[in-house]
PDB file of C-alpha atoms in Angstrom:
ATOM      1  CA  MET A   1     148.499 130.185  79.170  1.00 87.00           C
ATOM      2  CA  THR A   2     146.817 128.557  81.834  1.00 98.00           C
ATOM      3  CA  LYS A   3     147.459 130.712  85.577  1.00 98.00           C
ATOM      4  CA  LEU A   4     149.384 129.481  88.126  1.00 98.00           C
ATOM      5  CA  SER A   5     148.235 129.365  92.439  1.00 98.00           C
ATOM      6  CA  VAL A   6     151.111 128.546  94.468  1.00 98.00           C
ATOM      7  CA  ASN A   7     148.860 126.858  97.979  1.00 98.00           C
ATOM      8  CA  VAL A   8     151.257 128.055 100.867  1.00 98.00           C
ATOM      9  CA  ASN A   9     149.700 125.844 103.624  1.00 97.00           C
ATOM     10  CA  LYS A  10     153.246 123.895 103.339  1.00 97.00           C
ATOM     11  CA  ILE A  11     155.000 127.124 104.154  1.00 98.00           C
ATOM     12  CA  ALA A  12     152.813 127.481 107.237  1.00 98.00           C
ATOM     13  CA  THR A  13     152.810 123.742 108.458  1.00 97.00           C
ATOM     14  CA  LEU A  14     156.818 124.708 107.927  1.00 97.00           C
ATOM     15  CA  ARG A  15     156.457 127.491 109.923  1.00 98.00           C
ATOM     16  CA  ASN A  16     154.050 126.329 113.011  1.00 97.00           C
ATOM     17  CA  SER A  17     156.555 122.673 113.686  1.00 96.00           C
ATOM     18  CA  ARG A  18     159.047 124.862 115.545  1.00 94.00           C
ATOM     19  CA  GLY A  19     156.646 127.602 116.544  1.00 92.00           C
ATOM     20  CA  GLY A  20     158.052 131.643 115.342  1.00 95.00           C
ATOM     21  CA  ASN A  21     157.556 133.058 112.431  1.00 97.00           C
ATOM     22  CA  THR A  22     160.397 130.533 110.236  1.00 97.00           C
ATOM     23  CA  PRO A  23     159.696 130.849 107.575  1.00 98.00           C
ATOM     24  CA  ASP A  24     157.554 133.860 107.044  1.00 98.00           C
ATOM     25  CA  LEU A  25     154.603 133.288 104.919  1.00 98.00           C
ATOM     26  CA  ILE A  26     154.041 136.621 104.276  1.00 98.00           C
ATOM     27  CA  GLN A  27     157.790 137.051 102.921  1.00 98.00           C
ATOM     28  CA  VAL A  28     156.989 133.860 101.084  1.00 98.00           C
ATOM     29  CA  ALA A  29     153.279 134.639  98.684  1.00 98.00           C
ATOM     30  CA  THR A  30     155.002 138.395  98.606  1.00 98.00           C
ATOM     31  CA  ASP A  31     158.015 136.779  96.647  1.00 98.00           C
ATOM     32  CA  ILE A  32     155.858 133.733  94.910  1.00 98.00           C
ATOM     33  CA  GLN A  33     154.146 137.085  92.623  1.00 98.00           C
ATOM     34  CA  LYS A  34     157.217 138.548  92.766  1.00 98.00           C
ATOM     35  CA  PHE A  35     158.781 135.216  91.055  1.00 98.00           C
ATOM     36  CA  GLY A  36     155.670 135.195  88.479  1.00 98.00           C
ATOM     37  CA  GLY A  37     152.925 133.146  90.343  1.00 98.00           C
ATOM     38  CA  GLN A  38     149.627 134.306  90.116  1.00 98.00           C
ATOM     39  CA  GLY A  39     147.914 133.781  92.719  1.00 98.00           C
ATOM     40  CA  ILE A  40     148.159 132.270  96.437  1.00 98.00           C
ATOM     41  CA  THR A  41     146.078 129.854  97.525  1.00 98.00           C
ATOM     42  CA  ILE A  42     145.462 129.182 100.703  1.00 98.00           C
ATOM     43  CA  HIS A  43     143.329 126.203 103.084  1.00 97.00           C
ATOM     44  CA  PRO A  44     142.917 126.832 106.511  1.00 96.00           C
ATOM     45  CA  ARG A  45     141.566 123.983 108.016  1.00 92.00           C
ATOM     46  CA  PRO A  46     139.568 124.436 111.670  1.00 90.00           C
ATOM     47  CA  ASP A  47     142.691 122.687 114.029  1.00 90.00           C
ATOM     48  CA  GLU A  48     144.875 125.388 112.277  1.00 92.00           C
ATOM     49  CA  ARG A  49     147.749 122.994 111.954  1.00 92.00           C
ATOM     50  CA  HIS A  50     149.204 124.528 108.724  1.00 94.00           C
ATOM     51  CA  ILE A  51     147.072 127.711 107.279  1.00 97.00           C
ATOM     52  CA  ARG A  52     145.630 129.488 110.931  1.00 97.00           C
ATOM     53  CA  TYR A  53     143.020 132.309 109.559  1.00 97.00           C
ATOM     54  CA  GLN A  54     144.904 134.684 111.157  1.00 97.00           C
ATOM     55  CA  ASP A  55     146.853 134.228 108.333  1.00 98.00           C
ATOM     56  CA  ALA A  56     143.839 134.814 105.656  1.00 98.00           C
ATOM     57  CA  TYR A  57     143.760 138.219 106.900  1.00 98.00           C
ATOM     58  CA  ASP A  58     147.285 138.568 107.537  1.00 98.00           C
ATOM     59  CA  LEU A  59     147.665 138.077 103.875  1.00 98.00           C
ATOM     60  CA  LYS A  60     144.933 139.679 102.162  1.00 98.00           C
ATOM     61  CA  PRO A  61     146.268 143.206 101.783  1.00 98.00           C
ATOM     62  CA  VAL A  62     150.304 141.407 100.026  1.00 98.00           C
ATOM     63  CA  VAL A  63     148.188 139.209  98.256  1.00 98.00           C
ATOM     64  CA  ILE A  64     148.074 141.331  95.117  1.00 98.00           C
ATOM     65  CA  THR A  65     147.381 138.719  91.712  1.00 98.00           C
ATOM     66  CA  GLU A  66     144.738 136.466  92.766  1.00 98.00           C
ATOM     67  CA  TYR A  67     143.648 135.085  96.336  1.00 98.00           C
ATOM     68  CA  ASN A  68     142.212 131.291  96.550  1.00 98.00           C
ATOM     69  CA  ILE A  69     140.890 130.638  99.551  1.00 98.00           C
ATOM     70  CA  GLU A  70     139.929 125.904  99.882  1.00 97.00           C
ATOM     71  CA  GLY A  71     137.752 124.548 102.671  1.00 95.00           C
ATOM     72  CA  ASN A  72     134.765 122.972 103.590  1.00 94.00           C
ATOM     73  CA  PRO A  73     131.909 125.523 104.486  1.00 95.00           C
ATOM     74  CA  ILE A  74     131.695 124.800 107.780  1.00 95.00           C
ATOM     75  CA  PRO A  75     130.351 128.547 109.429  1.00 95.00           C
ATOM     76  CA  LYS A  76     133.578 129.574 110.345  1.00 95.00           C
ATOM     77  CA  PHE A  77     135.074 128.780 107.022  1.00 96.00           C
ATOM     78  CA  LEU A  78     132.057 130.762 105.171  1.00 97.00           C
ATOM     79  CA  ASP A  79     132.528 134.030 107.961  1.00 97.00           C
ATOM     80  CA  LEU A  80     135.900 134.231 107.259  1.00 97.00           C
ATOM     81  CA  VAL A  81     135.494 134.259 103.255  1.00 98.00           C
ATOM     82  CA  LEU A  82     132.126 136.744 103.604  1.00 98.00           C
ATOM     83  CA  ASP A  83     135.049 139.255 105.990  1.00 98.00           C
ATOM     84  CA  ILE A  84     137.387 138.834 103.277  1.00 98.00           C
ATOM     85  CA  LYS A  85     136.313 138.486 100.505  1.00 98.00           C
ATOM     86  CA  PRO A  86     139.133 137.250  98.460  1.00 98.00           C
ATOM     87  CA  ALA A  87     139.022 136.807  94.759  1.00 98.00           C
ATOM     88  CA  GLN A  88     137.879 133.511  94.225  1.00 98.00           C
ATOM     89  CA  VAL A  89     136.535 130.578  97.117  1.00 98.00           C
ATOM     90  CA  THR A  90     136.987 126.896  96.306  1.00 98.00           C
ATOM     91  CA  LEU A  91     134.350 124.868  98.291  1.00 97.00           C
ATOM     92  CA  VAL A  92     135.855 120.955  99.506  1.00 96.00           C
ATOM     93  CA  PRO A  93     134.303 118.341 101.185  1.00 93.00           C
ATOM     94  CA  ASP A  94     136.497 117.317 103.375  1.00 78.00           C
ATOM     95  CA  ALA A  95     136.751 116.419 107.238  1.00 62.00           C
ATOM     96  CA  GLU A  96     137.741 118.184 110.189  1.00 57.00           C
ATOM     97  CA  ASP A  97     140.088 115.479 110.950  1.00 51.00           C
ATOM     98  CA  ALA A  98     141.210 114.575 106.686  1.00 48.00           C
ATOM     99  CA  ILE A  99     145.222 115.155 106.045  1.00 45.00           C
ATOM    100  CA  THR A 100     144.976 116.543 102.955  1.00 52.00           C
ATOM    101  CA  SER A 101     141.755 117.075 100.353  1.00 55.00           C
ATOM    102  CA  ASN A 102     140.737 113.225  99.546  1.00 61.00           C
ATOM    103  CA  ALA A 103     136.728 113.463  97.419  1.00 77.00           C
ATOM    104  CA  GLY A 104     134.909 116.237  95.299  1.00 91.00           C
ATOM    105  CA  TRP A 105     131.421 117.496  96.157  1.00 95.00           C
ATOM    106  CA  ASP A 106     128.502 115.164  94.808  1.00 94.00           C
ATOM    107  CA  THR A 107     127.245 117.906  93.528  1.00 96.00           C
ATOM    108  CA  LYS A 108     123.611 116.431  92.834  1.00 93.00           C
ATOM    109  CA  LYS A 109     123.228 114.670  96.486  1.00 94.00           C
ATOM    110  CA  HIS A 110     124.348 118.341  97.599  1.00 95.00           C
ATOM    111  CA  ALA A 111     122.468 120.894  95.048  1.00 95.00           C
ATOM    112  CA  GLY A 112     120.683 122.424  97.519  1.00 96.00           C
ATOM    113  CA  PHE A 113     123.417 123.516 100.033  1.00 96.00           C
ATOM    114  CA  LEU A 114     126.061 124.520  97.557  1.00 97.00           C
ATOM    115  CA  LYS A 115     123.090 126.395  95.659  1.00 97.00           C
ATOM    116  CA  GLU A 116     122.956 128.267  99.197  1.00 97.00           C
ATOM    117  CA  VAL A 117     126.268 128.995  99.397  1.00 97.00           C
ATOM    118  CA  ILE A 118     127.446 129.462  96.538  1.00 98.00           C
ATOM    119  CA  SER A 119     124.527 132.191  95.709  1.00 98.00           C
ATOM    120  CA  GLU A 120     125.217 134.404  99.346  1.00 97.00           C
ATOM    121  CA  PHE A 121     128.988 134.507  98.213  1.00 98.00           C
ATOM    122  CA  LYS A 122     128.406 135.926  94.420  1.00 96.00           C
ATOM    123  CA  ARG A 123     125.964 138.578  96.009  1.00 97.00           C
ATOM    124  CA  ASN A 124     129.037 139.379  97.656  1.00 98.00           C
ATOM    125  CA  GLY A 125     131.316 139.753  94.290  1.00 98.00           C
ATOM    126  CA  ILE A 126     133.054 136.365  95.149  1.00 98.00           C
ATOM    127  CA  ARG A 127     134.214 134.534  91.961  1.00 98.00           C
ATOM    128  CA  THR A 128     132.899 130.180  93.773  1.00 98.00           C
ATOM    129  CA  SER A 129     134.463 127.100  92.784  1.00 98.00           C
ATOM    130  CA  ILE A 130     133.741 123.641  93.740  1.00 97.00           C
ATOM    131  CA  PHE A 131     136.525 120.781  94.138  1.00 97.00           C
ATOM    132  CA  VAL A 132     134.526 117.389  91.993  1.00 97.00           C
ATOM    133  CA  ASP A 133     135.962 114.326  90.618  1.00 97.00           C
ATOM    134  CA  PRO A 134     136.330 113.618  86.703  1.00 97.00           C
ATOM    135  CA  VAL A 135     132.862 112.136  85.923  1.00 97.00           C
ATOM    136  CA  LEU A 136     130.533 113.598  84.132  1.00 98.00           C
ATOM    137  CA  ASP A 137     127.125 113.445  86.246  1.00 97.00           C
ATOM    138  CA  ILE A 138     129.185 115.714  89.014  1.00 97.00           C
ATOM    139  CA  ILE A 139     129.906 117.954  86.286  1.00 98.00           C
ATOM    140  CA  GLU A 140     126.020 118.332  84.570  1.00 97.00           C
ATOM    141  CA  GLY A 141     125.289 119.101  88.814  1.00 97.00           C
ATOM    142  CA  ALA A 142     127.779 120.953  88.972  1.00 97.00           C
ATOM    143  CA  ALA A 143     125.982 123.239  86.416  1.00 96.00           C
ATOM    144  CA  SER A 144     122.696 123.564  88.614  1.00 95.00           C
ATOM    145  CA  THR A 145     124.395 124.472  91.499  1.00 97.00           C
ATOM    146  CA  GLY A 146     125.639 128.129  90.275  1.00 97.00           C
ATOM    147  CA  THR A 147     129.489 128.377  90.379  1.00 98.00           C
ATOM    148  CA  ASP A 148     131.188 130.378  88.659  1.00 98.00           C
ATOM    149  CA  ARG A 149     134.393 127.240  87.539  1.00 98.00           C
ATOM    150  CA  ILE A 150     134.947 124.218  88.997  1.00 98.00           C
ATOM    151  CA  GLU A 151     138.194 122.685  90.297  1.00 98.00           C
ATOM    152  CA  LEU A 152     139.100 118.456  88.991  1.00 98.00           C
ATOM    153  CA  TYR A 153     140.137 116.722  91.748  1.00 97.00           C
ATOM    154  CA  THR A 154     143.959 115.090  89.868  1.00 98.00           C
ATOM    155  CA  GLU A 155     144.892 112.985  92.516  1.00 96.00           C
ATOM    156  CA  GLU A 156     143.816 109.793  89.484  1.00 97.00           C
ATOM    157  CA  PHE A 157     145.794 111.520  86.708  1.00 98.00           C
ATOM    158  CA  ALA A 158     148.655 112.145  89.174  1.00 98.00           C
ATOM    159  CA  LEU A 159     148.997 108.624  90.208  1.00 98.00           C
ATOM    160  CA  GLN A 160     148.307 106.646  86.678  1.00 98.00           C
ATOM    161  CA  TYR A 161     150.608 109.283  85.182  1.00 98.00           C
ATOM    162  CA  ALA A 162     153.108 108.272  87.390  1.00 98.00           C
ATOM    163  CA  LYS A 163     152.528 104.281  86.227  1.00 98.00           C
ATOM    164  CA  GLY A 164     152.356 105.434  82.807  1.00 98.00           C
ATOM    165  CA  ASN A 165     149.478 105.482  81.490  1.00 98.00           C
ATOM    166  CA  TYR A 166     148.869 108.859  79.872  1.00 98.00           C
ATOM    167  CA  GLU A 167     144.740 107.699  78.940  1.00 98.00           C
ATOM    168  CA  ALA A 168     144.209 108.405  82.259  1.00 98.00           C
ATOM    169  CA  VAL A 169     143.533 112.307  81.209  1.00 98.00           C
ATOM    170  CA  LEU A 170     140.504 111.002  79.194  1.00 98.00           C
ATOM    171  CA  PRO A 171     138.335 111.439  82.054  1.00 98.00           C
ATOM    172  CA  TYR A 172     139.177 114.493  82.794  1.00 98.00           C
ATOM    173  CA  ALA A 173     139.262 116.169  78.808  1.00 98.00           C
ATOM    174  CA  LYS A 174     136.117 115.020  79.340  1.00 98.00           C
ATOM    175  CA  CYS A 175     135.127 116.950  81.780  1.00 98.00           C
ATOM    176  CA  ALA A 176     136.603 119.764  81.025  1.00 98.00           C
ATOM    177  CA  GLN A 177     135.156 120.214  77.780  1.00 98.00           C
ATOM    178  CA  LEU A 178     131.372 119.455  79.416  1.00 98.00           C
ATOM    179  CA  ALA A 179     132.231 122.066  81.796  1.00 98.00           C
ATOM    180  CA  ILE A 180     133.015 124.110  78.807  1.00 98.00           C
ATOM    181  CA  ASP A 181     129.301 123.856  77.795  1.00 98.00           C
ATOM    182  CA  LEU A 182     127.409 124.392  80.448  1.00 98.00           C
ATOM    183  CA  GLU A 183     130.201 127.892  80.798  1.00 98.00           C
ATOM    184  CA  ILE A 184     131.548 126.641  83.793  1.00 98.00           C
ATOM    185  CA  GLY A 185     135.423 126.984  83.806  1.00 98.00           C
ATOM    186  CA  VAL A 186     137.908 124.392  84.546  1.00 98.00           C
ATOM    187  CA  ASN A 187     140.178 125.011  87.104  1.00 98.00           C
ATOM    188  CA  ALA A 188     142.765 121.846  88.401  1.00 98.00           C
ATOM    189  CA  GLY A 189     144.851 120.597  91.719  1.00 97.00           C
ATOM    190  CA  HIS A 190     145.891 117.954  93.522  1.00 96.00           C
ATOM    191  CA  ASP A 191     149.404 115.840  93.186  1.00 96.00           C
ATOM    192  CA  LEU A 192     150.235 118.419  89.745  1.00 98.00           C
ATOM    193  CA  SER A 193     153.868 118.620  90.184  1.00 98.00           C
ATOM    194  CA  LEU A 194     156.399 119.597  87.187  1.00 98.00           C
ATOM    195  CA  ASP A 195     157.125 115.773  86.222  1.00 98.00           C
ATOM    196  CA  ASN A 196     153.416 115.925  84.948  1.00 98.00           C
ATOM    197  CA  ILE A 197     151.289 119.387  84.766  1.00 98.00           C
ATOM    198  CA  LYS A 198     152.760 120.089  80.770  1.00 98.00           C
ATOM    199  CA  PHE A 199     150.727 116.154  79.823  1.00 98.00           C
ATOM    200  CA  PHE A 200     147.827 117.433  82.030  1.00 98.00           C
ATOM    201  CA  LYS A 201     147.520 121.397  80.891  1.00 98.00           C
ATOM    202  CA  GLU A 202     148.084 120.407  76.663  1.00 98.00           C
ATOM    203  CA  ASN A 203     145.553 117.503  77.173  1.00 98.00           C
ATOM    204  CA  ILE A 204     142.901 119.505  79.265  1.00 98.00           C
ATOM    205  CA  PRO A 205     140.231 122.081  77.471  1.00 98.00           C
ATOM    206  CA  GLY A 206     140.155 126.147  78.630  1.00 98.00           C
ATOM    207  CA  LEU A 207     141.755 124.903  81.324  1.00 98.00           C
ATOM    208  CA  LEU A 208     142.225 128.794  83.763  1.00 98.00           C
ATOM    209  CA  GLU A 209     143.928 127.900  86.717  1.00 98.00           C
ATOM    210  CA  VAL A 210     145.563 125.360  88.919  1.00 98.00           C
ATOM    211  CA  SER A 211     146.833 125.072  91.882  1.00 98.00           C
ATOM    212  CA  ILE A 212     149.848 123.195  93.120  1.00 98.00           C
ATOM    213  CA  GLY A 213     151.798 123.558  96.370  1.00 97.00           C
ATOM    214  CA  HIS A 214     152.864 119.846  98.181  1.00 97.00           C
ATOM    215  CA  ALA A 215     154.900 119.327  94.595  1.00 98.00           C
ATOM    216  CA  LEU A 216     155.588 123.256  94.446  1.00 98.00           C
ATOM    217  CA  ILE A 217     157.283 123.101  98.116  1.00 98.00           C
ATOM    218  CA  SER A 218     159.302 120.235  97.918  1.00 97.00           C
ATOM    219  CA  GLU A 219     160.749 121.049  94.521  1.00 98.00           C
ATOM    220  CA  SER A 220     161.853 123.940  95.883  1.00 98.00           C
ATOM    221  CA  ILE A 221     163.896 122.566  98.366  1.00 97.00           C
ATOM    222  CA  TYR A 222     165.819 121.247  95.610  1.00 98.00           C
ATOM    223  CA  LEU A 223     165.850 123.592  92.989  1.00 98.00           C
ATOM    224  CA  GLY A 224     164.440 126.757  94.755  1.00 98.00           C
ATOM    225  CA  LEU A 225     161.482 128.634  94.669  1.00 98.00           C
ATOM    226  CA  GLU A 226     162.135 131.720  92.062  1.00 98.00           C
ATOM    227  CA  ASN A 227     163.537 128.891  89.830  1.00 98.00           C
ATOM    228  CA  VAL A 228     160.190 126.516  90.676  1.00 98.00           C
ATOM    229  CA  VAL A 229     157.868 128.985  90.150  1.00 98.00           C
ATOM    230  CA  ASN A 230     159.445 130.080  86.569  1.00 98.00           C
ATOM    231  CA  MET A 231     159.602 125.945  85.416  1.00 98.00           C
ATOM    232  CA  TYR A 232     156.267 125.497  86.319  1.00 98.00           C
ATOM    233  CA  LEU A 233     154.817 129.395  84.357  1.00 98.00           C
ATOM    234  CA  ASN A 234     156.812 127.810  81.424  1.00 98.00           C
ATOM    235  CA  ARG A 235     155.274 124.774  81.265  1.00 98.00           C
ATOM    236  CA  LEU A 236     151.480 125.894  81.306  1.00 98.00           C
ATOM    237  CA  LYS A 237     152.454 128.209  78.181  1.00 95.00           C
TER     238      LYS A 237
END
């Protein structure tokens, strides 16, 4: 079964929109795990417009499944991750003003930098993953960085799937198989939803984990958080 890690950034966005502590991010993360979620993902950004750096510390004692912290490895982020020591860190090359992640790493151009950062995390017992586009050369480059896993950037798949172009999954399947051949674990995330997750999972070999936030929280407005978490778990079996 592919594990479900729930990105709670949107809960923090809603909280921040009115100030105060409603909804309670810590309680939501606790409940997601109680409902069956197998991990909690956060993606703090420098402007703290959703997840605050303090949230990362506050979540540590309540995440009893898998704690995954995503972000651009700027010095402040590096210090945060090394201090908290989550189960997994996912490196994402997003610009400070990006609304959401919109590209993966060029693993050949940035091989030296990634190798240095990943080595430091691994010395501290933190599993590493890097966010990548579904390009075979990029997957080959990832192997040289020493990363434990890749996270396939699935926005293009989601866009094409919604248009009925189901062959859009093929580059992802090929990249996943190459990663497996290179002894790299495979994660995926971005715009995966209840509509497309079952198809994606069934066509991606060795898919270990998906990180889902925006769609899952949006679907929960209509269907309820506990129900939606279990709907994802059923589709990921």
